[in-house]
Short mmCIF file of C-alpha atoms in Angstrom, two decimals:
data_model
loop_
_atom_site.label_atom_id
_atom_site.label_comp_id
_atom_site.label_asym_id
_atom_site.label_seq_id
_atom_site.Cartn_x
_atom_site.Cartn_y
_atom_site.Cartn_z
CA MET W 857 125.45 143.19 130.22
CA ALA W 858 126.77 141.33 127.19
CA GLN W 859 128.29 138.68 129.47
CA PHE W 860 124.98 138.24 131.21
CA SER W 861 123.30 137.45 127.87
CA LEU W 862 125.94 134.94 126.87
CA SER W 863 125.85 133.31 130.28
CA HIS W 864 122.09 133.20 130.16
CA LEU W 865 122.25 131.72 126.65
CA SER W 866 124.70 128.97 127.68
CA HIS W 867 122.48 128.02 130.65
CA PHE W 868 119.51 127.90 128.31
CA THR W 869 121.46 125.72 125.83
CA LEU W 870 122.54 123.40 128.64
CA LEU W 871 118.97 123.14 129.93
CA LEU W 872 117.68 122.45 126.42
CA ALA W 873 120.33 119.74 125.89
CA ILE W 874 119.39 118.04 129.18
CA LEU W 875 115.72 118.20 128.24
CA LEU W 876 116.42 116.67 124.80
CA ILE W 877 118.55 113.89 126.30
CA THR W 878 115.81 113.08 128.80
CA LEU W 879 113.17 113.11 126.08
CA LEU W 880 115.23 110.91 123.74
CA ASN W 881 115.97 108.50 126.57
CA HIS W 882 112.25 108.26 127.30
CA LEU W 883 111.41 107.75 123.62
CA SER W 884 113.91 104.91 123.30
CA PHE W 885 111.57 102.80 125.42
CA ILE W 886 108.75 103.28 122.93
CA GLN W 887 108.75 100.50 120.37
CA PRO W 888 107.93 101.47 116.80
CA ALA W 889 104.72 100.05 115.39
CA VAL W 890 105.84 97.37 112.96
CA ALA W 891 103.24 95.42 111.06
CA SER W 892 103.57 91.71 111.61
CA PRO W 893 101.14 88.91 111.03
CA SER W 894 98.85 88.05 113.92
CA ILE W 895 99.12 84.62 115.53
CA ASN W 896 96.02 83.41 113.67
CA GLU W 897 97.32 84.78 110.39
CA THR W 898 100.73 83.23 111.00
CA GLN W 899 99.10 79.86 111.65
CA GLN W 900 96.97 80.27 108.53
CA LEU W 901 100.04 81.07 106.40
CA GLU W 902 101.89 78.09 107.88
CA ALA W 903 98.93 75.82 107.06
CA ILE W 904 98.82 77.10 103.48
CA CYS W 905 102.58 76.95 102.98
CA ASN W 906 102.83 73.46 104.49
CA LYS W 907 100.77 72.25 101.51
CA THR W 908 103.47 73.44 99.11
CA LEU W 909 106.71 71.82 98.03
CA GLU W 910 108.72 74.65 99.61
CA PRO W 911 107.01 75.64 102.87
CA TYR W 912 109.92 77.70 104.20
CA GLU W 913 110.29 79.84 101.05
CA CYS W 914 106.53 80.25 100.89
CA PHE W 915 106.16 81.35 104.51
CA ASP W 916 109.22 83.61 104.38
CA CYS W 917 107.82 85.46 101.37
CA LEU W 918 104.19 85.64 102.47
CA SER W 919 104.88 86.70 106.03
CA ALA W 920 106.99 89.60 104.73
CA ASP W 921 103.98 91.07 102.91
CA THR W 922 101.48 92.00 105.60
CA SER W 923 99.31 93.98 103.18
CA ARG W 924 97.83 90.97 101.46
CA ASP W 925 94.71 89.03 102.44
CA SER W 926 95.72 85.55 103.57
CA ASN W 927 92.25 84.25 102.62
CA ASP W 928 92.71 85.22 98.97
CA TYR W 929 94.86 82.78 96.99
CA SER W 930 95.25 85.29 94.16
CA GLU W 931 96.80 87.80 96.55
CA LEU W 932 99.08 85.14 98.00
CA ILE W 933 100.18 84.13 94.51
CA HIS W 934 100.81 87.80 93.68
CA SER W 935 103.09 88.07 96.73
CA LEU W 936 104.95 84.90 95.71
CA LEU W 937 105.29 86.22 92.16
CA TYR W 938 106.76 89.45 93.48
CA CYS W 939 109.29 87.50 95.55
CA MET W 940 110.09 85.35 92.49
CA TYR W 941 110.54 88.49 90.39
CA SER W 942 112.89 89.96 93.00
CA GLU W 943 115.05 86.82 93.15
CA ALA W 944 115.21 86.46 89.35
CA ASN W 945 116.09 90.13 89.04
CA TYR W 946 118.84 89.86 91.69
CA ALA W 947 120.23 86.85 89.82
CA HIS W 948 120.14 88.82 86.55
CA VAL W 949 121.94 91.82 88.10
CA ASN W 950 124.58 89.61 89.71
CA ALA W 951 125.17 87.66 86.47
CA ASP W 952 125.44 90.92 84.56
CA LEU W 953 127.93 92.42 87.02
CA LEU W 954 130.02 89.26 87.08
CA SER W 955 130.06 89.06 83.26
CA GLN W 956 131.53 92.56 83.13
CA ASN W 957 134.33 91.69 85.53
CA VAL W 958 135.45 88.25 84.37
CA SER W 959 138.33 87.58 81.99
CA ASP W 960 137.54 83.95 80.98
CA PRO W 961 135.72 84.25 77.62
CA SER W 962 133.65 81.07 78.15
CA LEU W 963 132.47 82.22 81.57
CA LYS W 964 131.83 85.73 80.27
CA ASN W 965 129.70 84.34 77.42
CA ALA W 966 127.76 82.01 79.74
CA LEU W 967 127.11 84.79 82.27
CA THR W 968 126.02 87.23 79.57
CA HIS W 969 123.60 84.70 78.07
CA CYS W 970 122.37 83.68 81.51
CA SER W 971 121.88 87.32 82.53
CA SER W 972 119.61 87.84 79.53
CA LEU W 973 117.58 84.72 80.37
CA LEU W 974 117.23 85.81 83.99
CA PHE W 975 116.12 89.27 82.89
CA ASP W 976 113.43 87.61 80.77
CA ALA W 977 112.43 85.39 83.72
CA ALA W 978 111.99 88.46 85.93
CA ASN W 979 109.88 90.11 83.23
CA ARG W 980 107.66 87.01 82.90
CA ALA W 981 107.08 87.17 86.66
CA VAL W 982 105.96 90.79 86.20
CA ASP W 983 103.67 89.69 83.35
CA ALA W 984 102.23 87.05 85.68
CA MET W 985 101.61 89.67 88.39
CA ILE W 986 99.78 91.89 85.91
CA SER W 987 97.71 88.92 84.74
CA ILE W 988 96.78 87.87 88.28
CA GLU W 989 95.75 91.48 89.03
CA SER W 990 93.48 91.29 85.95
CA GLN W 991 92.05 87.98 87.20
CA LYS W 992 93.59 86.13 84.24
CA ASN W 993 94.76 83.28 86.43
CA LEU W 994 95.58 80.75 83.71
CA GLN W 995 97.61 83.34 81.81
CA ALA W 996 99.43 84.24 85.04
CA TRP W 997 100.21 80.58 85.68
CA ASN W 998 101.57 80.19 82.14
CA TYR W 999 103.80 83.26 82.55
CA SER W 1000 105.11 81.86 85.83
CA LYS W 1001 105.87 78.53 84.11
CA THR W 1002 107.79 80.42 81.43
CA ALA W 1003 109.77 82.26 84.13
CA ARG W 1004 110.68 78.91 85.72
CA ARG W 1005 111.68 77.46 82.34
CA LEU W 1006 113.97 80.45 81.74
CA LEU W 1007 115.71 79.76 85.06
CA PHE W 1008 116.49 76.26 83.82
CA GLU W 1009 117.61 77.63 80.44
CA CYS W 1010 120.33 79.47 82.36
CA VAL W 1011 121.38 76.17 83.94
CA LYS W 1012 121.52 74.62 80.46
CA VAL W 1013 123.88 77.39 79.31
CA PHE W 1014 126.37 76.34 81.96
CA LEU W 1015 125.82 72.64 81.24
CA ALA W 1016 126.63 73.28 77.57
CA GLU W 1017 129.91 74.82 78.70
CA SER W 1018 130.69 71.86 80.98
CA SER W 1019 133.68 70.93 78.81
CA ASN W 1020 135.24 74.12 80.18
CA ASN W 1021 134.39 73.11 83.78
CA LEU W 1022 132.13 76.12 84.27
CA THR W 1023 129.79 76.29 87.20
CA ILE W 1024 127.14 78.86 87.98
CA PRO W 1025 128.64 81.35 90.43
CA SER W 1026 127.05 81.06 93.87
CA LEU W 1027 126.11 84.74 93.79
CA VAL W 1028 123.79 83.95 90.85
CA LEU W 1029 122.83 80.40 91.77
CA GLY W 1030 121.51 81.32 95.22
CA ASN W 1031 118.93 83.72 93.80
CA MET W 1032 118.00 81.25 91.05
CA ILE W 1033 117.33 78.56 93.65
CA HIS W 1034 115.11 80.91 95.67
CA ALA W 1035 113.18 81.90 92.52
CA LYS W 1036 112.63 78.25 91.58
CA ARG W 1037 111.48 77.38 95.11
CA LEU W 1038 109.02 80.27 95.05
CA TYR W 1039 107.62 78.90 91.79
CA ASP W 1040 107.25 75.49 93.43
CA SER W 1041 105.31 77.14 96.26
CA MET W 1042 102.94 79.05 94.01
CA HIS W 1043 102.39 76.05 91.72
CA VAL W 1044 100.20 74.43 94.39
CA LEU W 1045 98.23 77.64 94.92
CA PHE W 1046 97.67 78.06 91.18
CA GLN W 1047 96.14 74.57 91.12
CA LEU W 1048 93.60 75.77 93.68
CA ILE W 1049 92.41 78.72 91.57
CA VAL W 1050 92.86 77.41 88.01
CA ARG W 1051 90.49 74.61 87.19
#
């Protein structure tokens, strides 16, 4: 009788496994619901971003945030500010990590100083987001200008060390370039809401 139970159990397990495999195979044909902009919204974002100095960066950022209203410039600017914050923060983190692992004192000093400036740039982008949420558009624009200026202050740090042939590491520079391009995109949109 004990063998009968074990045999019965193994048949049940086998049947359950076949059922699960069949079910999982069927479910693999079901595509997950992923939010993506509609064709009209995509065209609207392209039209808006094509007015900016950096249409690709603008569209890439705005199309990633499907929660915002593409008819509201303040919401679009908020999305661009968030992307700018992210890029400045990535640059800060990368500069900080590199500064901890480099032996050249000039490069270490430049990266440490640059990391601090990039941290401040990311924080000014956050300040700008808070201001835009509070409908303080001019204040938000000024914070975003300060964030951009801080990006260039980092460049100046490396230019000051040019006698040592220092260049900004690509791991940091790439994020800085994206952050600056995002500023260039939102600059046009700020001009539409700040008069």
